[in-house]
Amino acid sequence: MSHPSEPSSDPTTPASAPAAPAPATVSRRAGRPPRFWEALAVVVVKPISRLFVKRRWRGGEHIPRTGGLIIAANHLSWSDPVLLSHYLYNNGRWPTILAKAGLFRIRGLGHAIAQLQAIPVERNSTEATKSLKIAEERLRNGACILFYPEGTITRDPELWPMAGKTGVARLALVTGVPVIPIAHWGAQELLPYGASKPRLLPRKSFHVLAGPPVDLSKYAGQPMRGSVLRDATADITAAITGLLAEIRDEKAPEIPFDPKNAANG
């Protein structure tokens, strides 16, 4: 599986924000790949995950088994999409992942990740918003989509979630699907950011904690302007950060790290 990410664009043009109801419950196969490709991915991923990672999983009861669903998680390593996919699969959901469009153009690999229902993202281009439109359609059809609100691996020196981009909040408000926050810890020990090879031994512990849906009801029906999207995004980020603080048993920073401010400072 490849690295999921939000598109780099962060649209904040005002528009009407419909108080969209969640789509009707659909079959458990909604948003899943063909059975052959699903079985192939499971046969490859689960044994590798079990071999190199000790699972410390909690909060699976918060994950709805059917219906459109956004999973909003922190991002620590190129390895955490695979590890989180194992967690979500074991809790009854197939995770749809956003992947760099270039991967779809690689012979063999491109066909495989397309079959696994990944959504291509053209980063740093006007085509980037197309992935959000595809994601919106998939959500309305009952898919579970794994998003990283940060848009990339955190650059926070202490590995806390950074300030998020507004794509996840926009999709949640437009579709009305629940946003389940998930925090995880340990993937950065398996494959640290910038490392070219994983550190397989000794086995690492992968902690995952899912929380209840983020309450975004106060934004329903409000105009889809930048301030609304930023506030909703801040609520989602705060929920993820709170769960991570529980896993780490540490106090999280009051203000998320913002790489834009760091660059300007």
Short mmCIF file of C-alpha atoms in Angstrom, two decimals:
data_model
loop_
_atom_site.label_atom_id
_atom_site.label_comp_id
_atom_site.label_asym_id
_atom_site.label_seq_id
_atom_site.Cartn_x
_atom_site.Cartn_y
_atom_site.Cartn_z
CA MET A 1 0.00 0.00 0.00
CA SER A 2 1.17 3.48 -0.73
CA HIS A 3 1.29 6.69 1.18
CA PRO A 4 -2.11 8.34 1.62
CA SER A 5 -2.37 12.07 1.77
CA GLU A 6 -4.78 14.88 1.27
CA PRO A 7 -4.39 17.01 -1.81
CA SER A 8 -2.10 19.93 -1.24
CA SER A 9 -4.78 22.43 -2.23
CA ASP A 10 -6.73 23.95 0.66
CA PRO A 11 -9.78 25.65 -0.84
CA THR A 12 -11.58 28.15 1.36
CA THR A 13 -13.84 29.92 -1.13
CA PRO A 14 -17.22 30.62 0.51
CA ALA A 15 -20.09 28.45 -0.62
CA SER A 16 -23.31 27.13 0.72
CA ALA A 17 -22.82 24.36 3.23
CA PRO A 18 -25.72 21.93 3.02
CA ALA A 19 -26.77 20.27 6.24
CA ALA A 20 -26.22 16.96 4.50
CA PRO A 21 -27.61 13.87 6.19
CA ALA A 22 -25.43 10.81 6.35
CA PRO A 23 -26.04 8.46 3.44
CA ALA A 24 -28.20 5.43 4.00
CA THR A 25 -26.53 2.34 5.37
CA VAL A 26 -25.22 0.18 2.55
CA SER A 27 -23.84 -3.31 2.20
CA ARG A 28 -20.66 -4.41 3.93
CA ARG A 29 -19.03 -4.79 0.49
CA ALA A 30 -19.44 -1.07 -0.25
CA GLY A 31 -16.11 0.58 -0.97
CA ARG A 32 -14.24 -2.73 -0.99
CA PRO A 33 -12.09 -4.07 -3.84
CA PRO A 34 -12.84 -7.24 -5.81
CA ARG A 35 -12.58 -10.25 -3.52
CA PHE A 36 -9.43 -11.57 -5.22
CA TRP A 37 -7.52 -8.31 -4.70
CA GLU A 38 -8.75 -7.94 -1.14
CA ALA A 39 -7.67 -11.47 -0.30
CA LEU A 40 -4.27 -10.91 -1.92
CA ALA A 41 -3.64 -7.73 0.08
CA VAL A 42 -4.69 -9.42 3.31
CA VAL A 43 -2.42 -12.42 2.66
CA VAL A 44 0.54 -10.08 2.15
CA VAL A 45 -0.06 -7.41 4.80
CA LYS A 46 -1.35 -9.25 7.85
CA PRO A 47 1.52 -11.76 8.24
CA ILE A 48 4.14 -9.01 7.79
CA SER A 49 2.39 -6.79 10.30
CA ARG A 50 2.12 -9.59 12.85
CA LEU A 51 5.75 -10.58 12.36
CA PHE A 52 7.32 -7.19 12.97
CA VAL A 53 4.79 -5.35 15.16
CA LYS A 54 3.27 -6.01 18.56
CA ARG A 55 -0.32 -4.78 18.43
CA ARG A 56 -1.63 -2.50 21.14
CA TRP A 57 -5.06 -1.72 19.71
CA ARG A 58 -8.00 -0.02 21.41
CA GLY A 59 -11.20 1.79 20.50
CA GLY A 60 -12.46 -0.49 17.74
CA GLU A 61 -15.99 -0.24 19.14
CA HIS A 62 -16.16 3.34 17.85
CA ILE A 63 -15.78 2.29 14.21
CA PRO A 64 -19.10 1.81 12.38
CA ARG A 65 -19.11 -1.38 10.33
CA THR A 66 -21.16 0.04 7.46
CA GLY A 67 -21.89 3.40 5.86
CA GLY A 68 -19.70 6.22 4.63
CA LEU A 69 -16.93 6.96 7.10
CA ILE A 70 -13.93 9.26 7.41
CA ILE A 71 -10.98 8.05 9.46
CA ALA A 72 -8.81 11.01 10.48
CA ALA A 73 -5.39 10.00 11.80
CA ASN A 74 -2.02 11.46 12.68
CA HIS A 75 0.88 10.70 10.35
CA LEU A 76 4.28 9.56 11.64
CA SER A 77 5.81 7.28 9.02
CA TRP A 78 5.47 5.91 5.51
CA SER A 79 4.67 2.62 7.25
CA ASP A 80 1.63 3.73 9.20
CA PRO A 81 -0.87 3.50 6.29
CA VAL A 82 -0.20 -0.23 6.09
CA LEU A 83 -0.36 -0.73 9.86
CA LEU A 84 -3.54 1.34 10.18
CA SER A 85 -5.09 -0.59 7.31
CA HIS A 86 -4.55 -3.80 9.27
CA TYR A 87 -6.25 -2.24 12.29
CA LEU A 88 -9.23 -1.01 10.26
CA TYR A 89 -9.59 -4.31 8.40
CA ASN A 90 -9.70 -6.21 11.67
CA ASN A 91 -12.43 -3.83 12.81
CA GLY A 92 -14.61 -4.55 9.81
CA ARG A 93 -13.67 -1.79 7.36
CA TRP A 94 -11.71 -1.69 4.14
CA PRO A 95 -9.66 1.54 4.14
CA THR A 96 -9.68 3.57 0.95
CA ILE A 97 -6.33 5.33 0.70
CA LEU A 98 -5.30 8.45 -1.22
CA ALA A 99 -2.06 7.81 -3.11
CA LYS A 100 0.26 9.86 -5.29
CA ALA A 101 -0.95 9.78 -8.89
CA GLY A 102 2.51 8.82 -10.13
CA LEU A 103 2.18 5.42 -8.49
CA PHE A 104 -0.79 4.62 -10.73
CA ARG A 105 1.45 5.07 -13.77
CA ILE A 106 3.92 2.38 -12.67
CA ARG A 107 3.36 -0.79 -14.64
CA GLY A 108 1.85 -3.53 -12.50
CA LEU A 109 1.79 -1.51 -9.28
CA GLY A 110 -0.60 1.04 -10.73
CA HIS A 111 -3.10 -1.63 -11.69
CA ALA A 112 -2.84 -3.27 -8.28
CA ILE A 113 -3.44 -0.12 -6.21
CA ALA A 114 -6.30 0.88 -8.51
CA GLN A 115 -7.90 -2.51 -7.90
CA LEU A 116 -7.46 -1.95 -4.16
CA GLN A 117 -9.66 1.17 -4.51
CA ALA A 118 -6.94 3.76 -3.84
CA ILE A 119 -7.71 7.29 -5.04
CA PRO A 120 -5.04 9.07 -7.15
CA VAL A 121 -3.86 12.49 -5.99
CA GLU A 122 -2.16 14.94 -8.33
CA ARG A 123 -0.18 17.00 -5.85
CA ASN A 124 0.69 20.66 -6.37
CA SER A 125 -1.58 21.04 -9.40
CA THR A 126 -5.03 22.26 -10.32
CA GLU A 127 -6.02 18.60 -10.63
CA ALA A 128 -5.57 18.04 -6.89
CA THR A 129 -9.18 18.83 -6.01
CA LYS A 130 -10.39 15.99 -8.25
CA SER A 131 -9.34 13.49 -5.61
CA LEU A 132 -11.66 15.19 -3.11
CA LYS A 133 -14.55 14.90 -5.56
CA ILE A 134 -13.83 11.20 -6.01
CA ALA A 135 -13.59 10.80 -2.25
CA GLU A 136 -16.93 12.56 -1.81
CA GLU A 137 -18.61 10.20 -4.25
CA ARG A 138 -17.06 7.17 -2.55
CA LEU A 139 -18.21 8.38 0.88
CA ARG A 140 -21.76 8.81 -0.35
CA ASN A 141 -21.60 5.22 -1.62
CA GLY A 142 -20.55 3.87 1.77
CA ALA A 143 -16.74 3.77 1.61
CA CYS A 144 -14.37 4.18 4.55
CA ILE A 145 -11.61 6.64 3.64
CA LEU A 146 -8.40 7.07 5.59
CA PHE A 147 -7.27 10.69 5.71
CA TYR A 148 -4.31 12.47 7.23
CA PRO A 149 -5.52 16.02 7.98
CA GLU A 150 -1.88 17.16 8.17
CA GLY A 151 -1.45 16.23 4.51
CA THR A 152 2.02 14.79 5.12
CA ILE A 153 4.19 13.22 7.83
CA THR A 154 4.37 15.53 10.82
CA ARG A 155 7.30 17.90 11.05
CA ASP A 156 6.59 18.71 14.68
CA PRO A 157 9.89 18.17 16.57
CA GLU A 158 8.07 16.13 19.22
CA LEU A 159 5.93 14.26 16.67
CA TRP A 160 2.59 15.76 17.69
CA PRO A 161 -0.02 16.35 14.95
CA MET A 162 0.53 19.52 12.96
CA ALA A 163 -2.13 22.06 12.04
CA GLY A 164 -4.46 20.36 9.58
CA LYS A 165 -5.63 21.26 6.10
CA THR A 166 -9.34 21.75 5.56
CA GLY A 167 -10.08 18.98 3.04
CA VAL A 168 -11.31 16.48 5.63
CA ALA A 169 -13.60 19.01 7.32
CA ARG A 170 -15.02 20.06 3.97
CA LEU A 171 -15.84 16.47 3.02
CA ALA A 172 -17.37 15.77 6.43
CA LEU A 173 -19.63 18.83 6.29
CA VAL A 174 -20.68 18.24 2.69
CA THR A 175 -21.46 14.53 3.07
CA GLY A 176 -22.56 14.34 6.69
CA VAL A 177 -20.58 11.14 7.31
CA PRO A 178 -19.01 10.62 10.74
CA VAL A 179 -15.36 11.48 11.35
CA ILE A 180 -13.64 8.95 13.60
CA PRO A 181 -10.38 10.27 15.07
CA ILE A 182 -7.55 7.78 15.41
CA ALA A 183 -4.17 8.29 17.05
CA HIS A 184 -1.27 5.89 16.74
CA TRP A 185 2.28 5.62 18.04
CA GLY A 186 5.20 3.36 17.15
CA ALA A 187 5.26 3.41 13.36
CA GLN A 188 8.02 6.02 13.52
CA GLU A 189 10.25 3.47 15.25
CA LEU A 190 9.68 0.91 12.51
CA LEU A 191 10.41 3.36 9.68
CA PRO A 192 11.47 6.84 10.80
CA TYR A 193 10.81 9.76 8.49
CA GLY A 194 13.68 10.08 6.04
CA ALA A 195 14.96 6.52 6.59
CA SER A 196 15.41 4.33 3.53
CA LYS A 197 15.20 0.98 5.35
CA PRO A 198 12.87 -0.22 8.12
CA ARG A 199 14.21 -1.10 11.55
CA LEU A 200 12.63 -4.51 11.84
CA LEU A 201 14.27 -5.80 15.02
CA PRO A 202 13.55 -5.80 17.84
CA ARG A 203 9.81 -5.93 17.26
CA LYS A 204 8.11 -2.58 17.69
CA SER A 205 4.85 -1.90 19.52
CA PHE A 206 2.17 -0.23 17.43
CA HIS A 207 -0.37 1.56 19.62
CA VAL A 208 -3.71 2.57 18.11
CA LEU A 209 -6.59 4.33 19.86
CA ALA A 210 -9.83 5.26 18.09
CA GLY A 211 -12.25 7.71 19.64
CA PRO A 212 -15.94 8.55 19.23
CA PRO A 213 -17.04 10.64 16.24
CA VAL A 214 -15.92 14.26 16.28
CA ASP A 215 -18.93 16.46 17.02
CA LEU A 216 -19.25 18.80 14.05
CA SER A 217 -22.96 19.49 14.51
CA LYS A 218 -22.45 23.17 15.30
CA TYR A 219 -21.15 23.71 11.75
CA ALA A 220 -24.11 22.10 9.98
CA GLY A 221 -25.90 24.56 7.74
CA GLN A 222 -23.25 27.26 8.09
CA PRO A 223 -21.76 28.83 4.95
CA MET A 224 -18.77 26.86 3.71
CA ARG A 225 -16.37 29.72 4.33
CA GLY A 226 -12.75 29.52 5.38
CA SER A 227 -13.33 30.31 9.05
CA VAL A 228 -15.88 27.51 9.39
CA LEU A 229 -13.62 24.99 7.71
CA ARG A 230 -10.62 26.02 9.80
CA ASP A 231 -12.60 25.74 13.05
CA ALA A 232 -13.96 22.31 12.09
CA THR A 233 -10.45 21.21 11.11
CA ALA A 234 -9.13 22.41 14.48
CA ASP A 235 -11.77 20.30 16.25
CA ILE A 236 -10.72 17.21 14.29
CA THR A 237 -7.03 17.84 14.96
CA ALA A 238 -7.73 18.39 18.67
CA ALA A 239 -9.55 15.06 18.89
CA ILE A 240 -6.61 13.20 17.32
CA THR A 241 -4.11 15.04 19.52
CA GLY A 242 -6.07 14.23 22.67
CA LEU A 243 -6.03 10.53 21.83
CA LEU A 244 -2.30 10.64 21.13
CA ALA A 245 -1.70 12.36 24.47
CA GLU A 246 -3.52 9.45 26.12
CA ILE A 247 -1.38 6.88 24.31
CA ARG A 248 1.85 8.71 25.12
CA ASP A 249 0.72 9.67 28.63
CA GLU A 250 2.08 13.15 27.99
CA LYS A 251 0.69 16.66 27.80
CA ALA A 252 0.15 17.79 24.21
CA PRO A 253 1.03 21.31 23.05
CA GLU A 254 -1.85 23.77 23.28
CA ILE A 255 -1.26 25.05 19.75
CA PRO A 256 -0.46 22.60 16.92
CA PHE A 257 2.84 23.04 15.14
CA ASP A 258 2.39 24.93 11.85
CA PRO A 259 5.23 24.48 9.34
CA LYS A 260 4.25 27.73 7.62
CA ASN A 261 4.88 29.68 10.82
CA ALA A 262 8.10 27.76 11.43
CA ALA A 263 9.34 28.64 7.96
CA ASN A 264 8.49 32.31 8.47
CA GLY A 265 10.09 32.35 11.89
#
